[in-house]
Coordinates of C-alpha atoms and ligand atoms in Angstrom, one line a residue:
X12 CA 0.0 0.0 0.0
X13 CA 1.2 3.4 -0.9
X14 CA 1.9 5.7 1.8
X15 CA -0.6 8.7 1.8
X16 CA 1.0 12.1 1.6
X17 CA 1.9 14.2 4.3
X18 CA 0.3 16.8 2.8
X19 CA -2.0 17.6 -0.2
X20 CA -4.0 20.7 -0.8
X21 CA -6.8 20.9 -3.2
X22 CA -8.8 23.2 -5.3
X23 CA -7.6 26.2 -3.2
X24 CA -9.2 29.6 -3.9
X25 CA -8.3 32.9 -3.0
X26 CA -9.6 36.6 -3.9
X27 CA -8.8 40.2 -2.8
X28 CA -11.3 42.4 -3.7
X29 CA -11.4 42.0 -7.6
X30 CA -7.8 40.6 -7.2
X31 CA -8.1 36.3 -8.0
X32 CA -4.6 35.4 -6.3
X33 CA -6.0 31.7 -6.7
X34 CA -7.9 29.9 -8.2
X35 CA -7.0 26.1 -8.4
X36 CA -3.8 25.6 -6.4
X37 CA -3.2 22.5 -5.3
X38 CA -0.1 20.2 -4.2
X39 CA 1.3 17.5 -2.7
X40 CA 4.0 16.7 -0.1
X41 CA 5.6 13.2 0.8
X42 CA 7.5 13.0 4.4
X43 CA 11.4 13.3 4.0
X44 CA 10.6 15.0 0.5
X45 CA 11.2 18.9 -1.1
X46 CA 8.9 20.1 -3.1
X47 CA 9.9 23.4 -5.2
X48 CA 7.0 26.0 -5.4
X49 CA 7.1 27.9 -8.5
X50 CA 5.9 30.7 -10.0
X51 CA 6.6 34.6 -11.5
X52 CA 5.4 37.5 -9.7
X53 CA 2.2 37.4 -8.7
X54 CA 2.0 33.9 -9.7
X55 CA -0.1 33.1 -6.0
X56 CA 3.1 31.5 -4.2
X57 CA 3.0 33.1 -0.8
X58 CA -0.9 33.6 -0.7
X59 CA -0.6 29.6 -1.3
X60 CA 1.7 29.6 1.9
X61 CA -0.2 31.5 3.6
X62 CA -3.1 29.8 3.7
X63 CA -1.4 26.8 4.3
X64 CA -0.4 27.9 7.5
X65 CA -3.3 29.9 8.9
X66 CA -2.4 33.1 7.8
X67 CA -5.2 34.1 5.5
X68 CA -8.1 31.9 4.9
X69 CA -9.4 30.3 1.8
X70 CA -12.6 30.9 0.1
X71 CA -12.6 27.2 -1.3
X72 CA -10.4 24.2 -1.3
X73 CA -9.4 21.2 0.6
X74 CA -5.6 20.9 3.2
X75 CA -5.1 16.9 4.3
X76 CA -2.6 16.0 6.5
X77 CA -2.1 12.2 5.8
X78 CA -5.1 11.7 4.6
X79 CA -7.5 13.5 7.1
X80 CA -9.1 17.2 7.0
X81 CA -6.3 19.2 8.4
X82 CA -7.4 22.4 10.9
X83 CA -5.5 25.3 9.7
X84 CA -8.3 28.2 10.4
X85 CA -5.5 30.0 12.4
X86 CA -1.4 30.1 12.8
X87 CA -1.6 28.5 15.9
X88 CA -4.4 25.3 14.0
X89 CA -1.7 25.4 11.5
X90 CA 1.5 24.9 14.0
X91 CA -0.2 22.4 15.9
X92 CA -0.8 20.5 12.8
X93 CA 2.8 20.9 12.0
X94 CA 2.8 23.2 9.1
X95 CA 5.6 25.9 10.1
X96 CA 6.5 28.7 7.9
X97 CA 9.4 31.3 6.9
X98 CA 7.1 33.6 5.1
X99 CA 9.1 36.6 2.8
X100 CA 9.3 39.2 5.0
X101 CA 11.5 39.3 8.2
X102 CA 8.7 38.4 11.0
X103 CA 10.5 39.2 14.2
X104 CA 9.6 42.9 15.4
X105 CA 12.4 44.9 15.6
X106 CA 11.6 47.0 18.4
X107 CA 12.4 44.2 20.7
X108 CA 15.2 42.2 21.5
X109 CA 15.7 38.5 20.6
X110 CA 14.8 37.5 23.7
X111 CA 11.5 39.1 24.2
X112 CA 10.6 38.1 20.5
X113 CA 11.3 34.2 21.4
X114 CA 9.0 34.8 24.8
X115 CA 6.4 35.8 22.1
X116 CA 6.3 33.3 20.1
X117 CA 6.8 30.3 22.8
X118 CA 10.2 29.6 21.0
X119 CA 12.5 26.9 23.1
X120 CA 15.9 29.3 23.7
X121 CA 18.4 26.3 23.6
X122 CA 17.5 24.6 20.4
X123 CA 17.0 28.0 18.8
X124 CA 20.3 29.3 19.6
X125 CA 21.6 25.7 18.5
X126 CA 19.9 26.2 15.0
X127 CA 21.4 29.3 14.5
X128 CA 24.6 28.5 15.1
X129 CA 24.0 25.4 12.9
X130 CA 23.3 27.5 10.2
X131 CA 26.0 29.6 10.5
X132 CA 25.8 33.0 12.1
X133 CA 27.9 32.8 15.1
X134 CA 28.1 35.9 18.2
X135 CA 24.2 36.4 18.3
X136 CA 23.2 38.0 22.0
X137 CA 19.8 37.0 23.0
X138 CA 19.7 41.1 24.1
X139 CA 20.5 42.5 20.3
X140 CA 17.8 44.1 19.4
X141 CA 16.5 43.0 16.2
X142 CA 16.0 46.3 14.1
X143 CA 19.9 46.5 14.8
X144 CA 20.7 42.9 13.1
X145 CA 21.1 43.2 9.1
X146 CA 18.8 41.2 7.0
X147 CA 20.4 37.9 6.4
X148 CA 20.4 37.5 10.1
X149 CA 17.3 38.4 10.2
X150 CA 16.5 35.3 7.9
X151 CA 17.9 32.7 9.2
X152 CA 16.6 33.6 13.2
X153 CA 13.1 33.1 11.2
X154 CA 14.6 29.8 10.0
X155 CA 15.7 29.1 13.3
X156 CA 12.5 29.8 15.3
X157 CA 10.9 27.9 12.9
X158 CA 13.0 24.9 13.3
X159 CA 13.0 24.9 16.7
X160 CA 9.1 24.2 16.5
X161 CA 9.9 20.8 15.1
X162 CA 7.8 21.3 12.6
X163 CA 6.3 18.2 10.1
X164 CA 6.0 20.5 7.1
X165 CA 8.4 23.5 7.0
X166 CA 7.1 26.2 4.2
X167 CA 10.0 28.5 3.1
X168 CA 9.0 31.3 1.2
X169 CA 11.9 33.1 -0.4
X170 CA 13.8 32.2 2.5
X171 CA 17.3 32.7 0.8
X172 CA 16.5 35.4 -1.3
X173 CA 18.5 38.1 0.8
X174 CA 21.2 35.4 1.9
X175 CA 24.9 35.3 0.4
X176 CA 26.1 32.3 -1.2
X177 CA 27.6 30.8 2.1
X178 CA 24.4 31.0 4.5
X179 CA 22.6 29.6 1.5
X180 CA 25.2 26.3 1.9
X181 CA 23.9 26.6 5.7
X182 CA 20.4 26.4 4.8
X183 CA 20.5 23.7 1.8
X184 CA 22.7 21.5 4.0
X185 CA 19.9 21.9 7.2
X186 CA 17.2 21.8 5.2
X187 CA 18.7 18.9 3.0
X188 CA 19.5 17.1 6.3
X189 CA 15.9 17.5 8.2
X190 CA 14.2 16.2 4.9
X191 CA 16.4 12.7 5.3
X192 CA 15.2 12.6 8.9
X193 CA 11.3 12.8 7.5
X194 CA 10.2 16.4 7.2
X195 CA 8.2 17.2 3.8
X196 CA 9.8 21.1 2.6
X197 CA 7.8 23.5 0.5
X198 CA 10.6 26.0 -1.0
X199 CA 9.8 28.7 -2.7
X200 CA 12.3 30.3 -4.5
X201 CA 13.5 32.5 -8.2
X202 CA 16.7 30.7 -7.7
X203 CA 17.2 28.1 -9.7
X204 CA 20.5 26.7 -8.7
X205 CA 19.2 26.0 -5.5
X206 CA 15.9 24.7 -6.8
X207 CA 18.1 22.3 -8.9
X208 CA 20.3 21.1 -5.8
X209 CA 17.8 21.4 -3.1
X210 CA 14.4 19.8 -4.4
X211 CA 13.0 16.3 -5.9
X212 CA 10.2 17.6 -7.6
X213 CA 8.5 20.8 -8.7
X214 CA 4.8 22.3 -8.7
X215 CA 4.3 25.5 -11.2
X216 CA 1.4 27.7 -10.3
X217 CA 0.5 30.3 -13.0
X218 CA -1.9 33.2 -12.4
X219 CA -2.9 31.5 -9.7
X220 CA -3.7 28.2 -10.8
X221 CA -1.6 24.6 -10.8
X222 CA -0.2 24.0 -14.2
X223 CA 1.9 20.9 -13.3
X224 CA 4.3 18.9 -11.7
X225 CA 7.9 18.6 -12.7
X226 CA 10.9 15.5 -11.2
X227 CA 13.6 17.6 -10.9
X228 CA 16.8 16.4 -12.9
X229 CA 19.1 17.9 -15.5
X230 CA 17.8 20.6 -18.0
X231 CA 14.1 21.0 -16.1
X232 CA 14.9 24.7 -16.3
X233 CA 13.9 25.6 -18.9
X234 CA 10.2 23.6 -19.4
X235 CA 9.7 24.8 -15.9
X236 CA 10.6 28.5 -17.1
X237 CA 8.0 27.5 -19.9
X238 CA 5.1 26.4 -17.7
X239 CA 5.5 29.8 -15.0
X240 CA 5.3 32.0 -18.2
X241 CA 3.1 30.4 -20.5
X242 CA 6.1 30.8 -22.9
X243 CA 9.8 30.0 -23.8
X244 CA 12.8 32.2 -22.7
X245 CA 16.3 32.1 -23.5
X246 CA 18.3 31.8 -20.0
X247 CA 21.8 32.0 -19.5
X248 CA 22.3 35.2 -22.2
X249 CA 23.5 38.7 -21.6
X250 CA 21.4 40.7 -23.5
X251 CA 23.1 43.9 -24.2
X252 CA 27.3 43.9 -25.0
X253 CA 29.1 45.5 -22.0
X254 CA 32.1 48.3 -22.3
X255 CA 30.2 51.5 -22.3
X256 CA 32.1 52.8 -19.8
X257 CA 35.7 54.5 -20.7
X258 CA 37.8 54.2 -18.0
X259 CA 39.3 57.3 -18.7
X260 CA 39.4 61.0 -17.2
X261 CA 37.8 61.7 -13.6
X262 CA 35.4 58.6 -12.4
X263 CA 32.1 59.7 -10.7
X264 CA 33.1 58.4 -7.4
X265 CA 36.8 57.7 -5.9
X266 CA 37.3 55.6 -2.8
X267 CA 40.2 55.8 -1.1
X268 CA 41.5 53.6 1.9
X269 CA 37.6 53.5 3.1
X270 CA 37.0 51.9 6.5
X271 CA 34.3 51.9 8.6
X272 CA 33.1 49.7 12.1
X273 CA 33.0 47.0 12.0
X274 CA 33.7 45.1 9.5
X275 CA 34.9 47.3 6.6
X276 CA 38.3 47.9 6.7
X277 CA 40.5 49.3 3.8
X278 CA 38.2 49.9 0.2
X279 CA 39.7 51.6 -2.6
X280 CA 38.1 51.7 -5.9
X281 CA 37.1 54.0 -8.8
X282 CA 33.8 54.0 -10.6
X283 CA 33.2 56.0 -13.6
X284 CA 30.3 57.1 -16.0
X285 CA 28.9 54.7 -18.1
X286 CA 29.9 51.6 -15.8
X287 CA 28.2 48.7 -13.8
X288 CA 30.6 47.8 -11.5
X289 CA 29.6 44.9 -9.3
X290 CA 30.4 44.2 -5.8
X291 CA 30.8 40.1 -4.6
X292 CA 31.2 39.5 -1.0
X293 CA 29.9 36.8 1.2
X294 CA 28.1 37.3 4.5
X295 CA 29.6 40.1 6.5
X296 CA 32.5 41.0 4.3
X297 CA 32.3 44.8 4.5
X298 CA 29.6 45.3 1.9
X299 CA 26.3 46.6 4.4
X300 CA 29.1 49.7 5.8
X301 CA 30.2 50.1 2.2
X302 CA 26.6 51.0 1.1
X303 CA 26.2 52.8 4.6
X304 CA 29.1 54.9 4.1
X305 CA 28.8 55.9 0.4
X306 CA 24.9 57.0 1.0
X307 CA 25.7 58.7 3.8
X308 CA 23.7 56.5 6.6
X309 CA 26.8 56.0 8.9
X310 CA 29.9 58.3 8.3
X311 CA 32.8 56.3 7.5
X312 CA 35.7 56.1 10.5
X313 CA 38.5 56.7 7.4
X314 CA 39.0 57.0 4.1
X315 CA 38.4 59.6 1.1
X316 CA 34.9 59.9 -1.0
X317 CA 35.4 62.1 -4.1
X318 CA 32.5 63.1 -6.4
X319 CA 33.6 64.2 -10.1
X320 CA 36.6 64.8 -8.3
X321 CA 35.3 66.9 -5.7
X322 CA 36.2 65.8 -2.0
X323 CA 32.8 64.8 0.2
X324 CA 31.7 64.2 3.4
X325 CA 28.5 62.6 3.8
X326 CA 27.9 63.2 7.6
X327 CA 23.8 62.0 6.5
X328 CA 22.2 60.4 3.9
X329 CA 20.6 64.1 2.3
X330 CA 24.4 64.9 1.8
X331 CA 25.2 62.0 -0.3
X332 CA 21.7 62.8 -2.2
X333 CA 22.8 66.6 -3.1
X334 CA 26.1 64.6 -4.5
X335 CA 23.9 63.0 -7.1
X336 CA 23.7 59.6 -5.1
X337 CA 20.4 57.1 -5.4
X338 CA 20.9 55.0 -2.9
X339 CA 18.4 51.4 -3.3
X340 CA 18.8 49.6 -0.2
X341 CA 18.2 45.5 0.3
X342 CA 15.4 46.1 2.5
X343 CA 12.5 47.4 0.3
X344 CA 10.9 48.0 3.8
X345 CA 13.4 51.2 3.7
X346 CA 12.8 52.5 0.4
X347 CA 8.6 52.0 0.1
X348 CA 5.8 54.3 1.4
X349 CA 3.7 50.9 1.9
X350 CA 0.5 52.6 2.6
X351 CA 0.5 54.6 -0.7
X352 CA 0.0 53.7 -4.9
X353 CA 2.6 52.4 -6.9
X354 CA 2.6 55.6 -9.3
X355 CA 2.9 57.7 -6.0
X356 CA 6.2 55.3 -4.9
X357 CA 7.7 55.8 -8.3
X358 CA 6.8 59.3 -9.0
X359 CA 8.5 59.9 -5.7
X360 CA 11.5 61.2 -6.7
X361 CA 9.9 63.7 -9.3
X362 CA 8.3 65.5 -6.0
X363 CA 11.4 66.8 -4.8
X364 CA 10.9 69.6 -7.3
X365 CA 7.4 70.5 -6.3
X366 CA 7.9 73.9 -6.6
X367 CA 8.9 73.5 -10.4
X368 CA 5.8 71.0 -11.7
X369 CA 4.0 73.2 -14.3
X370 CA 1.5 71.0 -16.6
X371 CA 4.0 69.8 -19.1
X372 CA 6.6 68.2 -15.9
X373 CA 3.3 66.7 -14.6
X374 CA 2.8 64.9 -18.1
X375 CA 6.4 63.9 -18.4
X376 CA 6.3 62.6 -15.3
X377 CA 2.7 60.4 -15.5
X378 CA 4.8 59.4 -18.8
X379 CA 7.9 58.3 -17.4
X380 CA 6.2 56.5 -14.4
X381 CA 4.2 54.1 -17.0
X382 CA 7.2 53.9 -18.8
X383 CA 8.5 52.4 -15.7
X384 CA 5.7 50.5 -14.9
X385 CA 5.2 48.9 -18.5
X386 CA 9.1 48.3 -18.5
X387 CA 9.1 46.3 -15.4
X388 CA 6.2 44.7 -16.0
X389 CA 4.7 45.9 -12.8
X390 CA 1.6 44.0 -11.7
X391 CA -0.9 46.8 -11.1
X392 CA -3.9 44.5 -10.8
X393 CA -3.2 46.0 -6.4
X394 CA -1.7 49.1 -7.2
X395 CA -3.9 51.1 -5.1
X396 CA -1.2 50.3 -2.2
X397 CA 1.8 49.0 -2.9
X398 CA 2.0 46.7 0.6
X399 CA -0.6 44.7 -1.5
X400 CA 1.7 43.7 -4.2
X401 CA 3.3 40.7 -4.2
X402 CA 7.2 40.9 -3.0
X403 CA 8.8 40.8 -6.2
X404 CA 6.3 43.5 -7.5
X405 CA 7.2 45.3 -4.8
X406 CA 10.8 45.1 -5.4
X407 CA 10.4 46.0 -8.5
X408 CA 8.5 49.4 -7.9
X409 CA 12.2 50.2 -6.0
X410 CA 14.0 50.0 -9.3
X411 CA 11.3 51.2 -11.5
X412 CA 11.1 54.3 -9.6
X413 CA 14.9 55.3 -11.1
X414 CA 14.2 54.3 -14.2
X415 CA 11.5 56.1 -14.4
X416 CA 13.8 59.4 -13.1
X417 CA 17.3 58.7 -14.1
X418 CA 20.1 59.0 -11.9
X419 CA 23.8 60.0 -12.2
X420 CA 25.3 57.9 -9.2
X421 CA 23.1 54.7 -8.7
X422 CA 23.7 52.2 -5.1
X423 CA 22.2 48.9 -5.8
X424 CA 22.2 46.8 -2.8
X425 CA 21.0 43.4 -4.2
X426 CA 18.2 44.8 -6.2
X427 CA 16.8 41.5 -7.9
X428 CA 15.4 39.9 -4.5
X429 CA 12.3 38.0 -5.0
X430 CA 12.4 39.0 -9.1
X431 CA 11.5 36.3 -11.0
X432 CA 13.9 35.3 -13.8
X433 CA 11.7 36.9 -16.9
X434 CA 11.7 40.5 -15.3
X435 CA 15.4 39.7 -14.0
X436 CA 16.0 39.3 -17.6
X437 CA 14.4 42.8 -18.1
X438 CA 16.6 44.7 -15.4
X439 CA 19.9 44.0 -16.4
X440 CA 19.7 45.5 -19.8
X441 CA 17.9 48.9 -18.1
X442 CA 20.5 49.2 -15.1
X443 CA 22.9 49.1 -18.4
X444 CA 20.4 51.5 -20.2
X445 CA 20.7 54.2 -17.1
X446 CA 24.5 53.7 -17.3
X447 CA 24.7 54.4 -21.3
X448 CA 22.9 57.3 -20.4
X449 CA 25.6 58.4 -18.5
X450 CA 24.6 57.1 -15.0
X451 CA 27.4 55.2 -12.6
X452 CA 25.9 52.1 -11.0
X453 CA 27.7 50.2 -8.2
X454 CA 25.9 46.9 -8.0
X455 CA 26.0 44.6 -4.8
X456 CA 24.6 41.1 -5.8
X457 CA 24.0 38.0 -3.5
X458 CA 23.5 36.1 -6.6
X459 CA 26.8 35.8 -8.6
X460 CA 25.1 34.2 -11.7
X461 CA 24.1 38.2 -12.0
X462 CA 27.5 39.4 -12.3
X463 CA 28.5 38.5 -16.1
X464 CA 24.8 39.6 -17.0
X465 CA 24.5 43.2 -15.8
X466 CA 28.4 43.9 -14.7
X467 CA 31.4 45.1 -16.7
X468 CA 33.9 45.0 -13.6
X469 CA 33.7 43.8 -10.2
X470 CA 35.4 43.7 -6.9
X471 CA 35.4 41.1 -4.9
X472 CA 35.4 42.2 -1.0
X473 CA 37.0 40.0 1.5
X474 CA 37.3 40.7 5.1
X475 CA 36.8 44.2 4.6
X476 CA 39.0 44.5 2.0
X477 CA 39.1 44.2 -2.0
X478 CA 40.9 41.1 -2.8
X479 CA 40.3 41.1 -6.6
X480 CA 39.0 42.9 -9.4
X481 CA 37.0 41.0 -12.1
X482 CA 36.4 41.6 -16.0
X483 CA 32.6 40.8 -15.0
X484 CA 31.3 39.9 -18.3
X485 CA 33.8 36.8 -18.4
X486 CA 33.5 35.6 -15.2
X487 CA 32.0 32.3 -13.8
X488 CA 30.4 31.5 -11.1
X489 CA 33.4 29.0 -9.9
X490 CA 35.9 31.8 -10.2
X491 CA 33.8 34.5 -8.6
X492 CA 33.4 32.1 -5.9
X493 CA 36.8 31.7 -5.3
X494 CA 37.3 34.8 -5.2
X495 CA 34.5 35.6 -2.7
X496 CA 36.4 32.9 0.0
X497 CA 39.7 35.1 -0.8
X498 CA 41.1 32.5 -3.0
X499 CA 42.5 34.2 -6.0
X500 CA 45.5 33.3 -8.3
X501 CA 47.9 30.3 -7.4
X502 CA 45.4 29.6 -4.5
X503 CA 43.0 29.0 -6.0
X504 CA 44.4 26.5 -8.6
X505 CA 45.4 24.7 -5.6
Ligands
ATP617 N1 -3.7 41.7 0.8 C1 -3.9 41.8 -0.5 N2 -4.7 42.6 -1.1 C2 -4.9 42.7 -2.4 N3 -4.2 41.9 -3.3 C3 -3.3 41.1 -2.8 C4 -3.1 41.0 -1.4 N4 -2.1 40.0 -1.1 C5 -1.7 39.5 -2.4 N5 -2.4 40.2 -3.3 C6 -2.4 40.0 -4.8 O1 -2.4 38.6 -5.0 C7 -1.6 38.3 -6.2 C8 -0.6 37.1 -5.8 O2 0.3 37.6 -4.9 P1 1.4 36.7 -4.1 O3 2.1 37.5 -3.1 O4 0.7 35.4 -3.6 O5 2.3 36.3 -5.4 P2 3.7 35.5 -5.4 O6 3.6 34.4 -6.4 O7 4.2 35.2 -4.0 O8 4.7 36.6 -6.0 P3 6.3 37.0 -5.7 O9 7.1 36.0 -6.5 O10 6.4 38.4 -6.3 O11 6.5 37.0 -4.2 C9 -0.9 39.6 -6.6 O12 -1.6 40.1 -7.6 C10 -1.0 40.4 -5.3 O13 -1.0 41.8 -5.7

């Protein structure tokens, strides 16, 4: 006799308003296996996991839990039935400490602190307060509380999406490991490398419906790219050629000997018009105070910032703003006004000149924003508030919102989280659009796949230093890895 699945969900329906999130999701998980959950933008994936565990409820459809009706009215029905989630967004509250947010949520202290450590981060205080802890930690103390609920079902939504290569090792290994011991994984996830290590099978939802079930083994990719779109795509391509920039005369922004607490310690590089310049780094290398520093958020403790040749000192961000630089940090939290449209978040920008709007700028601007909008793709079918977009829509209204403007200095901290890989696909050809155009981007990217496709140089940052420098648009994944563990040269061909 065949066992019956841990889980199976059925015929599961879901509306907003007018919105249809879902309308026939459905899918199955064995004990001990990982399921991929699939799907662009939009697509219904976190709704999905939601419901699942209690957070919203459906308006039709069936949960079993091996075999029987399965109580998940509420996120407490849904824990005690074993169905644990990561959802997308960082869920501790950051007003409080670690402490007081395990108290909350009846978390066991030892095994939590023994899951985080398992998965890597190491010198966590149960008194740091949690708005002071960057976002990868964040990630993985939601992985960890979860874990430590001994869960039968984990559901991780875009868990790794803001994680550097090595906590992502962490996770696949843990994850990998609890499945052998019996646990049944959902994973959601853009990432397909992981997909392709991580999971046995996948399940595509499409505008909110279940379009089928793919085994996971060599060249999947691309039929399961064709079943989330409705239509083929060429992966694996940069789109536009790279050199724009000329390397030549004053560069828009020379670093000098930067340093700055803790971990960033001695950063020199030049960046000029008309260039993509990447930035690799694992966990913790230097890269969050790099960002800090150069828009202004913490002052650096060393180290020389010229603009167009011009010495600066950005004591707060509005001083690295009046030096021309667009700062787009990882946490779209920061940069969204989550209670307002998503023409008001991207026309944003264009308010800053209030006092100049006469009827033609208001035109230009309505233009440029659906410009923006139509570029990126942006699911408006919620745009009456952009906290009611899915994540990656969300994420996407950050970047549109400088496309839609232009910018001369750009600071892209990992601006692809949560994008799925058609309007990935779309981004890297208009961050090199904005930089033909004269722009300067410095790209930060947890995803190193992304460097050859939207870079022309990068440097690799290694214990707060720069280790390497990278003709971008030839390097691999292997050798930007390297790099990224501070193996470059002889070393690394050992
Ligand atoms: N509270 C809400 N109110 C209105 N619409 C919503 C709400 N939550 C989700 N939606 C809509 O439901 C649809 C599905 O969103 P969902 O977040 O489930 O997509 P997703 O597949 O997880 O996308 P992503 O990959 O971008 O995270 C989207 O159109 C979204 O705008």
């Amino acid at each position: 006799m065949t066992e019956l699945p841990l889980l199976d969900a059925s015929g599961i329906a879901k509306s907003f308003g007018a919105v249809r999130a879902l309308t026939d999701a459905r899918l199955t998980v064995d004990r001990g296996e990982i399921v991929a959950l699939m799907g662009a933008n939009g697509a219904g994936k976190s709704t999905f996991v939601k419901i699942l565990t209690g957070a919203l409820k459906p308006d039709a459809g069936q949960v079993r839990i091996r075999g029987a009706e399965a109580r998940v009215g509420s996120p407490a029905q849904a824990r005690r039935s074993g169905l644990v989630p990561v959802y997308q967004e960082p869920s501790l509250i950051p007003d409080l400490d670690v402490a007081d947010n395990l108290r909350l949520a009846d978390t066991p202290v030892d095994p939590f602190r023994a899951w985080v450590s398992e998965l890597g981060i190491a010198g966590l205080s149960l008194s740091d307060m949690i708005g002071d802890l960057p976002l990868a930690t964040l990630r993985i103390l939601d992985l960890a509380r979860a874990l430590a609920a001994e869960p039968d079902v984990l559901l991780l939504d875009e868990m790794t999406a803001a994680l550097p290569t090595d906590l992502v090792e962490h996770v696949l290994k843990v994850v990998r490991a609890k499945a052998n011991d019996g646990l049944g994984v959902i994973y959601v996830s853009h990432r397909f490398t992981e997909i392709s290590e991580l999971c046995d099978r996948a399940t595509v939802l499409r505008d909110g419906r279940s379009v089928g079930d793919l085994k996971i083994e060599p060249g999947v990719e691309e039929r399961a790219v064709e079943l989330m779109l409705g239509q083929k795509l060429a992966l694996g391509l940069r789109d536009t050629a790279g050199g724009a920039a000329h390397r030549t005369g004053t560069p828009r922004l020379r670093v000098r000997a930067l340093a700055a607490a803790p971990k960033l310690t001695d950063v020199s590089f030049d960046l000029y018009p008309g260039e993509v310049l990447g930035v690799v780094a694992l966990e913790g290398q230097g890269q969050d105070e790099l960002f800090e520093a150069l828009s202004g958020f913490e002052p650096p403790s060393d180290g020389t910032i010229e603009v167009d040749g011009t010495p600066m000192t950005f004591a707060h961000p509005a001083d690295a703003i009046a030096a021309g630089l667009t700062f787009v940090p990882g946490n779209r939290a920061e940069a969204l006004l989550s209670q307002r449209s998503v023409r008001e978040n991207i026309a944003l920008p264009f308010s800053a000149r209030i006092a100049s709007w006469g009827p033609l700028k208001l035109r230009h601007e309505r233009e440029r924003v659906g410009y923006a909008i139509d570029k990126l793709q942006i699911d408006t079918r919620a745009q009456g508030e952009v906290q009611r977009l899915s994540g990656g829509n969300q994420q996407k209204v950050t970047i549109g919102r400088w496309i839609a403007k232009g910018v001369e200095t750009l600071l892209l901290f990992d601006p692809t989280r949560g994008i799925d890989v058609r309007t990935k696909r779309q981004i890297y050809p208009l961050v090199r659009e904005l930089a033909e155009n004269g722009a300067a981007v410095l790209f930060y990217t947890s995803e190193l796949e992304e460097v050859p496709l939207a870079c022309d140089r990068a440097v690799v940052i290694f214990n707060g230093r720069i280790v390497d420098i990278i003709d971008a648009a030839a390097a691999d994944e292997a050798t930007l890895m390297r790099a990224a563990h501070g193996l470059t040269g002889e070393d690394s061909a050992a």
